[in-house]
Coordinates of C-alpha atoms in Angstrom, one line a residue:
X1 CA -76.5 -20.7 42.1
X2 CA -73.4 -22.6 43.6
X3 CA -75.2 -23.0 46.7
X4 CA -77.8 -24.4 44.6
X5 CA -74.9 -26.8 42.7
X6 CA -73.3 -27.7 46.2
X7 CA -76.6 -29.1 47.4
X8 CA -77.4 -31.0 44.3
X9 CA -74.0 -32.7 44.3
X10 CA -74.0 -33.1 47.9
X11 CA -76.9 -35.4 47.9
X12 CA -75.8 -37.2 44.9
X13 CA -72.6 -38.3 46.8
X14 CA -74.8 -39.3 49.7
X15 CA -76.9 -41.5 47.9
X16 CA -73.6 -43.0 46.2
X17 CA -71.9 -43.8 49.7
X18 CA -75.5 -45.2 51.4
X19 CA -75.2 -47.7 48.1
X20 CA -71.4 -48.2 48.5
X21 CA -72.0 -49.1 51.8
X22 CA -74.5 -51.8 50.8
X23 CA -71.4 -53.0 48.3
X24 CA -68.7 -53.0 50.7
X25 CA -70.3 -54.6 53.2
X26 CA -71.1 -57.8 50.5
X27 CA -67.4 -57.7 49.7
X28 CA -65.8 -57.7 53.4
X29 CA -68.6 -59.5 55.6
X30 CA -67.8 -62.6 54.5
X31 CA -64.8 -62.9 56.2
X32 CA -66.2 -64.0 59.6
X33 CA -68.8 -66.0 58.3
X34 CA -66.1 -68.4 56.8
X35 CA -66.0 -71.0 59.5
X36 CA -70.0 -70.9 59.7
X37 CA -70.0 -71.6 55.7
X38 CA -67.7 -74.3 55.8
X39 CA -69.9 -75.5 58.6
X40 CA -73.1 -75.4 56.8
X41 CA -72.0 -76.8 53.5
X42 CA -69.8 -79.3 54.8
X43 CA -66.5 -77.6 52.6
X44 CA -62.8 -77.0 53.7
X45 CA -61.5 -73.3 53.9
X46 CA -60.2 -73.4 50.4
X47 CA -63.5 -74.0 48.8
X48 CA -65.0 -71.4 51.2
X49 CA -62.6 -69.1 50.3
X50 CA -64.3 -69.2 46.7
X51 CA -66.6 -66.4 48.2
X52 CA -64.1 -64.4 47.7
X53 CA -61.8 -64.9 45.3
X54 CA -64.7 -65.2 42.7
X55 CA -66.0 -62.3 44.2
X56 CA -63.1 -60.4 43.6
X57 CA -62.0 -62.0 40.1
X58 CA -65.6 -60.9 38.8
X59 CA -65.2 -57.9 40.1
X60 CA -61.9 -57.1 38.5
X61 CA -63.5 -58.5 35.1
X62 CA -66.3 -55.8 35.0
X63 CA -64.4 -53.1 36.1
X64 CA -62.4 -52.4 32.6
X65 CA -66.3 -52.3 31.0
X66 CA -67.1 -49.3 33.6
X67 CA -65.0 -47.0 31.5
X68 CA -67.4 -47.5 28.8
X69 CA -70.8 -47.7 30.4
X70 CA -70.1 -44.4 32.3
X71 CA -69.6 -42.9 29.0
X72 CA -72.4 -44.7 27.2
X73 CA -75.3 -44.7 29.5
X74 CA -77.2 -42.3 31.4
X75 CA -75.2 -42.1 34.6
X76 CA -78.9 -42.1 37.1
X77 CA -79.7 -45.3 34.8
X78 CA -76.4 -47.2 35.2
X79 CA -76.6 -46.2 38.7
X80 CA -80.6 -48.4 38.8
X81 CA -78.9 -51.1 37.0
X82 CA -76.1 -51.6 39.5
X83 CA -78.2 -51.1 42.1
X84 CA -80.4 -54.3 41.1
X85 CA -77.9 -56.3 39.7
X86 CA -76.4 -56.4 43.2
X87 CA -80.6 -56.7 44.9
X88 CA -80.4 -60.0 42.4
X89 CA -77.0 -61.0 44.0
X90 CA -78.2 -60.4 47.5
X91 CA -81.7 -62.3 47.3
X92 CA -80.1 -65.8 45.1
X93 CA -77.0 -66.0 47.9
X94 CA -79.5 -65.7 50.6
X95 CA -81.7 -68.6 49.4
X96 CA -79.2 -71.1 48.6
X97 CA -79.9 -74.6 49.9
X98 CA -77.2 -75.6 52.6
X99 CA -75.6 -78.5 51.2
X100 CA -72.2 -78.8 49.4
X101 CA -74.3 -79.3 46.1
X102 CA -75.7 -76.2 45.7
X103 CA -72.6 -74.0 46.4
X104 CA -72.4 -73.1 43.1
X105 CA -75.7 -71.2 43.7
X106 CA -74.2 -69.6 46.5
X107 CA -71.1 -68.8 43.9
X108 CA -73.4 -67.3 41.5
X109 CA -74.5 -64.8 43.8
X110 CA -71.7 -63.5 44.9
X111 CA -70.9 -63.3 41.1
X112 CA -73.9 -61.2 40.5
X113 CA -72.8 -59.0 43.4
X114 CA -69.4 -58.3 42.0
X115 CA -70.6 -57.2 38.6
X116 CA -72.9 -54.2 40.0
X117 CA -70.1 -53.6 42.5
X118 CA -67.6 -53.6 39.5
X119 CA -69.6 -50.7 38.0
X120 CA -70.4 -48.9 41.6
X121 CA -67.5 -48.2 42.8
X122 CA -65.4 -47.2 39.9
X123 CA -68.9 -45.3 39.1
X124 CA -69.0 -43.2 42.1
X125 CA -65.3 -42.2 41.6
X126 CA -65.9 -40.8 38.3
X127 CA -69.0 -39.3 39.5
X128 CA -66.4 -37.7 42.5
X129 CA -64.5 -36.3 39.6
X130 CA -66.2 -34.6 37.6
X131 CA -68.3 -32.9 39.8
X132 CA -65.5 -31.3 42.1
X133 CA -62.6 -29.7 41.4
X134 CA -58.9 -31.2 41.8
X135 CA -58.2 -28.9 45.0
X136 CA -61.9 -30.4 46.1
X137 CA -61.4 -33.7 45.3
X138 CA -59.0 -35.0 48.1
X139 CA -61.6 -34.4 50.9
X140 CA -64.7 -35.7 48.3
X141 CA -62.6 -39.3 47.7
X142 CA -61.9 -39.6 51.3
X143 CA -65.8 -39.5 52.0
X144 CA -65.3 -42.6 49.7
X145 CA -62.5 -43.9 51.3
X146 CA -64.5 -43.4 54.5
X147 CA -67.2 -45.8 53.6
X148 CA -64.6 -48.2 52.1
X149 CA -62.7 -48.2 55.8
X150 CA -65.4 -48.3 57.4
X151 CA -66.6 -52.2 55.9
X152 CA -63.7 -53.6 57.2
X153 CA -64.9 -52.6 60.5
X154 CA -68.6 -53.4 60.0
X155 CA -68.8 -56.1 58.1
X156 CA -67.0 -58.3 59.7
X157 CA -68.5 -57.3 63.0
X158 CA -71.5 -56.9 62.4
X159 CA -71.9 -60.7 60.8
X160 CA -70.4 -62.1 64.3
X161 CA -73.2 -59.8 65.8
X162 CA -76.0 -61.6 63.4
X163 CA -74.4 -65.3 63.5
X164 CA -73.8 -65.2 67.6
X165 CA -77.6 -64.8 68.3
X166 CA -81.2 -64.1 67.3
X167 CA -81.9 -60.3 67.0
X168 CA -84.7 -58.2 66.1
X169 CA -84.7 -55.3 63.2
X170 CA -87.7 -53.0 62.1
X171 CA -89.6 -56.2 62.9
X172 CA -87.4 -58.6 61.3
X173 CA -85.9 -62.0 63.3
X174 CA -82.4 -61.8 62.6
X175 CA -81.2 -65.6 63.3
X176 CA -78.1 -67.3 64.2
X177 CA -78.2 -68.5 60.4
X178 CA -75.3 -67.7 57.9
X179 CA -78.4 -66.3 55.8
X180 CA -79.5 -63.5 58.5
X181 CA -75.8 -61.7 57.7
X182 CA -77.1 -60.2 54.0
X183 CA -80.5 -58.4 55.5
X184 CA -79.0 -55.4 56.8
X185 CA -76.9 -54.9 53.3
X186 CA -80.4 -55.6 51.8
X187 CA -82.1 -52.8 53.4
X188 CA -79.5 -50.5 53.0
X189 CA -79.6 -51.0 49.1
X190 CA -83.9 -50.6 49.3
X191 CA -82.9 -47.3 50.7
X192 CA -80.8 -46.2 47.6
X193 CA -82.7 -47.4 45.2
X194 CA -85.5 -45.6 46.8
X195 CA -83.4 -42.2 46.6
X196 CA -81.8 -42.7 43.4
X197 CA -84.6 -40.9 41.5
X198 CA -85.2 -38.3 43.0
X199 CA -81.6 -37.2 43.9
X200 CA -78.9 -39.1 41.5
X201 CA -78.0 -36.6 38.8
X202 CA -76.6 -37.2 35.3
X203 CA -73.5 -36.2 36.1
X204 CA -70.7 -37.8 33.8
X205 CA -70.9 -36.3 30.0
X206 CA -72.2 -38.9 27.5
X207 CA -71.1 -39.7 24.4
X208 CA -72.5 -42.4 21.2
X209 CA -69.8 -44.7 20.8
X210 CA -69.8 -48.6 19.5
X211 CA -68.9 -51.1 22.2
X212 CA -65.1 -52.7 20.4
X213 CA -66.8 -56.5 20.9
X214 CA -63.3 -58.1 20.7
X215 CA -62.0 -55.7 23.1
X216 CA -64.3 -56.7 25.5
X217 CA -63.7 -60.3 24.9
X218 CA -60.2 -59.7 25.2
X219 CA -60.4 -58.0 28.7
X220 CA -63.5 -60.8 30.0
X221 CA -61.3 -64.0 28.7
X222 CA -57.9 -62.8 29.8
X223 CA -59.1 -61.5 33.1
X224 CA -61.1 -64.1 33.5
X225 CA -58.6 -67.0 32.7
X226 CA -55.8 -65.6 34.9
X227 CA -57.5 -65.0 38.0
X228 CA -59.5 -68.4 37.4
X229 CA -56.2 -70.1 37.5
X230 CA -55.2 -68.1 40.5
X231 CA -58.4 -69.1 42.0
X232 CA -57.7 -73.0 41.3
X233 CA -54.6 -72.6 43.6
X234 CA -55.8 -73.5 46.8
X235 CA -57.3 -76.8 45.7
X236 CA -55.3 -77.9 42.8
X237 CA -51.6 -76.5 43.8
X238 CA -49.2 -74.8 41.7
X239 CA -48.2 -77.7 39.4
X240 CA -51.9 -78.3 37.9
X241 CA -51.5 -77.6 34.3
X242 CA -54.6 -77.7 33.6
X243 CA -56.4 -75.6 36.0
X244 CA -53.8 -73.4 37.2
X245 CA -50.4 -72.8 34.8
X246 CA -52.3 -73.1 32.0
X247 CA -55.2 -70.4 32.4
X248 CA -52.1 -68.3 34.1
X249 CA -50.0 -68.0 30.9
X250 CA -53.4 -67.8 28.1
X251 CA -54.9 -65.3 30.5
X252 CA -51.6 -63.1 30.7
X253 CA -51.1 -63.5 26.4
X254 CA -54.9 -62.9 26.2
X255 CA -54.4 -59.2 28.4
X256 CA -51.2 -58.3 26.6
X257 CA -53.4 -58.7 23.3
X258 CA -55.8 -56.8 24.6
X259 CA -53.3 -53.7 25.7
X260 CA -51.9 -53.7 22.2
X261 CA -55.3 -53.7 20.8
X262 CA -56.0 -50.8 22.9
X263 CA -52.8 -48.8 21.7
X264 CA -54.3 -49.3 17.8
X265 CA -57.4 -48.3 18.3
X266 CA -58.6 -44.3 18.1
X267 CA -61.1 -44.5 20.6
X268 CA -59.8 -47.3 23.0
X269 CA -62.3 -49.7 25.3
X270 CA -59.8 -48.8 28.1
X271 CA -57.0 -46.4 27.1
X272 CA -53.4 -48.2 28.4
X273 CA -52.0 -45.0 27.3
X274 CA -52.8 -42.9 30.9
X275 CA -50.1 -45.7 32.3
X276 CA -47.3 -43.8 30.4
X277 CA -47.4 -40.7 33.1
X278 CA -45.6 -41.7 35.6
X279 CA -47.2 -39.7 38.1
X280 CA -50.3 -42.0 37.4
X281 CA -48.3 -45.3 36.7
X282 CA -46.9 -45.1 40.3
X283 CA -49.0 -44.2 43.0
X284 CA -51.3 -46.9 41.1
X285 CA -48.8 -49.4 42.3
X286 CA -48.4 -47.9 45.6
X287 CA -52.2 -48.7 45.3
X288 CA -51.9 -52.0 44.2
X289 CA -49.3 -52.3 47.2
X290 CA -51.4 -51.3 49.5
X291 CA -54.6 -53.8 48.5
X292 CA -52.3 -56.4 48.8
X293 CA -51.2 -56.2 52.3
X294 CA -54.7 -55.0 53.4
X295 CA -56.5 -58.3 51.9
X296 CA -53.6 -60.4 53.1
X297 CA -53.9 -59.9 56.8
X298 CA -57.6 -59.1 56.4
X299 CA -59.2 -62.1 55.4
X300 CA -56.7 -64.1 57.4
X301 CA -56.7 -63.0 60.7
X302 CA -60.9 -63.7 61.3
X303 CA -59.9 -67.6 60.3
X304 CA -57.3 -67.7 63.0
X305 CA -59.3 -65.9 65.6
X306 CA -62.1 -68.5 65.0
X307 CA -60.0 -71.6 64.3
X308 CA -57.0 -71.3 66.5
X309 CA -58.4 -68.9 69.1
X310 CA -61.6 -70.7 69.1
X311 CA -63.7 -67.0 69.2
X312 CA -67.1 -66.8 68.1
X313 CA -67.9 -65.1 65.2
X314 CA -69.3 -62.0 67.3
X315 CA -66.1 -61.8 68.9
X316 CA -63.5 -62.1 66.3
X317 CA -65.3 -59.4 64.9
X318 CA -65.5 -57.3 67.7
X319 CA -61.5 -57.7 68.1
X320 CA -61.0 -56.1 64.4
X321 CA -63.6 -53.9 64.7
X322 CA -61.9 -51.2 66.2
X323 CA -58.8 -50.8 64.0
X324 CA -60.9 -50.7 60.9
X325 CA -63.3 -47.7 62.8
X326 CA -60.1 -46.2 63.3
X327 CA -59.3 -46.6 59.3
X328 CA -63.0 -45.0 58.6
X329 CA -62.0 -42.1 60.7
X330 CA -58.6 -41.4 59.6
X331 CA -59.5 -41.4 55.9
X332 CA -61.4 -38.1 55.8
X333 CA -58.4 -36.7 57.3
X334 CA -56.1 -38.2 55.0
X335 CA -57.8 -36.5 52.6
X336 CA -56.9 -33.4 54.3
X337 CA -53.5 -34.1 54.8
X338 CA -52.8 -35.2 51.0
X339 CA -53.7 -31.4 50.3
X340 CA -51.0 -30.0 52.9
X341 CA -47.9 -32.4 53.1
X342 CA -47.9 -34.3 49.5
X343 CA -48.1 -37.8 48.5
X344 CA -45.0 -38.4 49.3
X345 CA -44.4 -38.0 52.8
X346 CA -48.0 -39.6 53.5
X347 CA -47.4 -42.7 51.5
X348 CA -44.0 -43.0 53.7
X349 CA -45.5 -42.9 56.9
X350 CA -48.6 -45.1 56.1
X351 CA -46.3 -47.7 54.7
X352 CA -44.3 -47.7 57.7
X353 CA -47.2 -47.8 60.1
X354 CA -48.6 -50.7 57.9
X355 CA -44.9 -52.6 58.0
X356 CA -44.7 -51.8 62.0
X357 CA -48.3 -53.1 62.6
X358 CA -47.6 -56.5 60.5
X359 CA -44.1 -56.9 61.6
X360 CA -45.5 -58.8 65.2
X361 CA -47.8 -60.9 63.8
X362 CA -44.8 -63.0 62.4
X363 CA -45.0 -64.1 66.2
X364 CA -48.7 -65.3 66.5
X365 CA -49.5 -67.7 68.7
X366 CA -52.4 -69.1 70.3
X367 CA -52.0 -67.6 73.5
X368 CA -51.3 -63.7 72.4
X369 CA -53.5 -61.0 73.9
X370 CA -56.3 -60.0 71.7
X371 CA -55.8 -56.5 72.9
X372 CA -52.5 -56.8 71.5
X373 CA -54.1 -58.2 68.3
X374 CA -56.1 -55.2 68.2
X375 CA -53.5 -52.7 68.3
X376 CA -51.9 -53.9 66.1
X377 CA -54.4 -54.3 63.2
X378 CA -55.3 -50.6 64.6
X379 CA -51.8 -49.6 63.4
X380 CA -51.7 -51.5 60.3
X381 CA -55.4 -50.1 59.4
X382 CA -54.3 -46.8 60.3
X383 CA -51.8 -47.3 57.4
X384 CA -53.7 -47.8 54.9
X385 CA -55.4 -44.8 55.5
X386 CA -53.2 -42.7 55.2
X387 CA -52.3 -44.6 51.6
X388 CA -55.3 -46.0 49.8
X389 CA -57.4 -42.8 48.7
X390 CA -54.4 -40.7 49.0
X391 CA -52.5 -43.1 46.4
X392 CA -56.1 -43.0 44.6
X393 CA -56.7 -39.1 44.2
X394 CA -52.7 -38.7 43.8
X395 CA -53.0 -41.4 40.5
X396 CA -56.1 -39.4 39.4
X397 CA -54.4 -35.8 39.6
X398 CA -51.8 -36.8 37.3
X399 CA -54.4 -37.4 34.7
X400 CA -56.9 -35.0 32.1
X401 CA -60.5 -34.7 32.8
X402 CA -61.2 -36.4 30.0
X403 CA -59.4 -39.5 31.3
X404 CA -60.7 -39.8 34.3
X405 CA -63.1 -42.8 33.5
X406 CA -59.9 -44.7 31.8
X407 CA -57.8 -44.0 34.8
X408 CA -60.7 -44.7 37.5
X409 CA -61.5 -48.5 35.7
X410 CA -57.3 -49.0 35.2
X411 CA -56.9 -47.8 38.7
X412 CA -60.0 -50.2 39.8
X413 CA -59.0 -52.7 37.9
X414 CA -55.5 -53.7 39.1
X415 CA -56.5 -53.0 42.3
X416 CA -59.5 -56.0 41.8
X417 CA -57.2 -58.1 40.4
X418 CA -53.9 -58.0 42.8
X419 CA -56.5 -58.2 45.4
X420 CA -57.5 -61.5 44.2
X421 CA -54.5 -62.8 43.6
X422 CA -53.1 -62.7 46.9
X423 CA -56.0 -63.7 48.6
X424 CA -56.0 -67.0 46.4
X425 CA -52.1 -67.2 47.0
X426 CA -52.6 -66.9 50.9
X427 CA -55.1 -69.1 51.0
X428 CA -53.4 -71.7 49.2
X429 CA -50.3 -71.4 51.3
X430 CA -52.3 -72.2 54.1
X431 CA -54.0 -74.5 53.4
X432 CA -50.7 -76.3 52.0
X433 CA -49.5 -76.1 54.9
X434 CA -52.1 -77.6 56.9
X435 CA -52.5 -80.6 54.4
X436 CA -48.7 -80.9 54.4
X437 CA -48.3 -80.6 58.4
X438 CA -51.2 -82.4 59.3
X439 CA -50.7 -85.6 61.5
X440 CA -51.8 -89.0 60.4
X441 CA -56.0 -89.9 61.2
X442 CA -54.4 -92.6 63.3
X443 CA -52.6 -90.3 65.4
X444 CA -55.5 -88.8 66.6
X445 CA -57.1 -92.3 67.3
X446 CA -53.7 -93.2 69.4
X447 CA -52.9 -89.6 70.5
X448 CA -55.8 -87.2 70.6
X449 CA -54.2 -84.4 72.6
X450 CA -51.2 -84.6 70.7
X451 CA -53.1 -84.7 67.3
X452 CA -54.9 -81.7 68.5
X453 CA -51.8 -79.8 69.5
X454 CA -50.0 -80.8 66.2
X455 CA -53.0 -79.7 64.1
X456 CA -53.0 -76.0 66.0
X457 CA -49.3 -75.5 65.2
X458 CA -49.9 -76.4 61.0
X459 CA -52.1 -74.3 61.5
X460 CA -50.4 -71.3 63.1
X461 CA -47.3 -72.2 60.6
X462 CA -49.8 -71.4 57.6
X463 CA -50.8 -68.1 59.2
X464 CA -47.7 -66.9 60.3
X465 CA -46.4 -67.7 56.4
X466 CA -49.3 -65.7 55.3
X467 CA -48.6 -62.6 57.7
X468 CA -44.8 -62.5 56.6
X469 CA -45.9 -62.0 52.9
X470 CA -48.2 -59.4 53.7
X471 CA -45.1 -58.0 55.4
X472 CA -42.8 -58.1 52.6
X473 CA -45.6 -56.4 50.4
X474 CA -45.9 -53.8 52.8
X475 CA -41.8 -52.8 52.9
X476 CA -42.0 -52.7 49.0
X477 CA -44.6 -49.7 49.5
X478 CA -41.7 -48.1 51.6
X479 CA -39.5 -48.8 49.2
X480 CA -41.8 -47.3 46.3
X481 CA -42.4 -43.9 48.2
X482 CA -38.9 -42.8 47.2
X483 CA -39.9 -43.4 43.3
X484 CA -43.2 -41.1 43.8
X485 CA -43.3 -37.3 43.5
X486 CA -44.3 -35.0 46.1
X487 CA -46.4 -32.6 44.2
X488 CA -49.8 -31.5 46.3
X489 CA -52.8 -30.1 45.3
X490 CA -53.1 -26.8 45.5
X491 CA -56.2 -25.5 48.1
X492 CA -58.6 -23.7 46.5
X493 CA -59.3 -20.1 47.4

């Protein structure tokens, strides 16, 4: 009978990471195609960037509502829902018209996408949860954390691969067009929803309850509003009123109205309560801590590869590619390790690889090696390996199996939202810095060499701003570790 239960389970969690895959590779591939978009719609990088940032903002929006659709609906049907809520995403980016006009079209796509990967992903970790034990569950969520290190790898590199040249697959012309680079994620999602019937399993317990309307409105408006004004950043600046501090302050009354509303309430939409064990409240942060300096090097460095470096796409890609591999392998055994040495002592070292693998970037120019590049993002990558899912299962422990679904969309959550947030902040610091550092159009008329030269160093300047904040994010994590208890799981018999 428990072989019997180890099989079924087995192949639900496979057909979980073959449709996580499918969702990770929508939210990471976009960052080499940046330059091509901005390209083909005739936009600057911050408008680009809004691939992204709404991305991620929408994301973090639907992840609070997770909690309550795990609990509410059939967990094989939510799992059909996702699935083609993100086909509809896939299919309406593809087929956007290339002109600046229709980027909205483009937007609404990705927005589409981030709502079924805002109810994946949180999803498949309470699925994790509550169908394998807590001395199982390190090695189950690195599976996860394997498929969630391995995107940064191919995503990235496998859009250069698509955009560099025309390729064939299963009969397919793969072109040199920005449009080619969301096949592959489109057959890989035909593939789970394909399996889904037959092997996805009604896993998470499911309960009537009413849907608190104005705690949903709460959470969509207040999310919403202060990551829009976040997003508005990069094109407005930090003094807009309108667009930026505005939605900033409403959105952050908006949540703390929300939280309180949560606290009243019997049964809660989200319950804020599991943030009053510490052993959750921190490692979440660690978590939070650790998104940050990922994203902030991560969507960065492809733009300065491309831009500065002048790389293709394939290229650029190929140059991360191998320290994000190295991420996808180490995160199974971080799993491992979480059960043997602690939290603690992990979290230490992969907050000092990740502050050691940042550190030279400070130094960028555009003559460094990109072997040295490489190693580099290799150590950093490493880092986070050793910290995401670790931090992740480490949160999760702290908490009853009955909160697992509030913890998993908190967790999810902040991590959707501080991810956001400093990708919108980077950006916008860069491109400030451009702008601001730019020479004169007559310049380049006079002095086109010079110009040129100029323009590389505003450039670099941005970057190398960008890098030391991800830096200063990553020495907070190291400063954290010696706030966070060093309990371990115990391995099962």
């Amino acid at each position: 009978m428990q072989n019997e239960k180890m099989k079924g389970r087995s192949a639900v969690l496979a057909v979980m990471l073959i449709a996580a895959i499918a969702g990770a590779l929508m939210q990471t591939s976009l960052g080499t195609a940046l330059p091509t978009l901005m390209k083909a719609f005739d936009i600057d990088l911050a408008t680009a960037q809004q691939a992204s940032t709404w991305f991620l903002l929408v994301n973090g929006m639907m992840v609070p509502l997770s909690a309550y659709l795990a609990r509410r609906i059939k967990t094989k049907t939510l799992h059909l829902v996702a699935y083609f809520l993100l086909l509809a995403g896939i299919l309406t980016s593809m087929w956007t018209p290339e002109n600046a006009d229709a980027w909205w079209l483009f937007l609404a796509g990705r927005i589409l996408a981030a709502m079924a990967v805002g109810i994946m992903l949180p999803l498949s970790q309470i699925v994790v949860l509550n169908m394998y034990g807590k001395s199982e569950r390190g090695a189950a969520m690195g599976m996860l954390g394997l498929v969630i290190g391995m995107s940064p790898a191919v995503g990235p590199t496998l859009t250069g691969w698509i955009l560099d040249k025309n390729h064939e697959l299963l009969g397919l012309t793969l072109s040199d067009s920005w449009r080619s680079m969301f096949v592959i994620p489109l057959l890989i999602l035909l593939v789970a929803i394909v399996l889904t019937p037959f092997f996805m399993k009604n896993v998470v317990p499911n309960k009537k309850m009413a849907l608190d309307i104005p705690s949903v409105f709460l959470s969509t408006v207040g999310f919403g509003l202060f990551l829009w004004g976040f997003t508005n950043v990069a094109t407005d600046g930090w003094t807009a009123f309108g667009s930026v501090i505005l939605p900033i302050v409403l959105g952050a009354l908006i949540l703390l109205a929300f939280v309180w509303r949560q606290l009243k309430l019997p049964l809660p939409f989200l319950d804020a309560r599991v943030f009053a064990k510490k052993n959750f409240t921190i490692p979440t942060i660690g978590l939070l801590l650790t998104m940050m300096a990922m994203f902030g090097v991560e969507m960065m460095l492809p733009t300065y590869l491309q831009n500065v470096r002048g790389m293709t796409p394939l290229d650029s890609g190929l140059t991360l590619m191998w320290g994000a591999l190295f991420m996808g392998f180490l995160s199974p055994v971080a799993g491992g390790l979480y059960n043997k040495v602690g939290i603690k002592k992990l979290a230490f070292v992969g907050f000092s690889m990740l502050s050691l693998g940042t550190l030279p970037y400070l130094f960028l120019t555009a003559e460094t090696p990109t072997v040295l590049i490489s190693v580099l993002y290799a150590v950093r990558m490493a880092g986070i390996a050793l910290t995401m899912m670790p931090l992740t299962t480490a949160a999760m422990a702290a908490l009853p199996d009955e909160q697992n679904a509030d913890g998993t969309a908190a967790n999810n959550t902040l991590r959707q939202v501080s991810a956001s947030i400093v990708v919108t902040i980077l950006t916008s610091i860069v491109q400030n810095i451009v702008n601001t550092k730019r020479p004169s159009h007559a310049f380049k008329i006079s002095d086109p060499l010079q110009y040129a030269d100029k323009v590389m160093n505003a450039s670099l300047d941005g970057f190398r701003v960008a890098f030391l904040i991800s830096l200063g994010i990553a020495l907070l994590g190291i400063v954290l570790t010696f706030w966070i208890q060093g309990q371990k799981e115990e391995t099962a018999c």
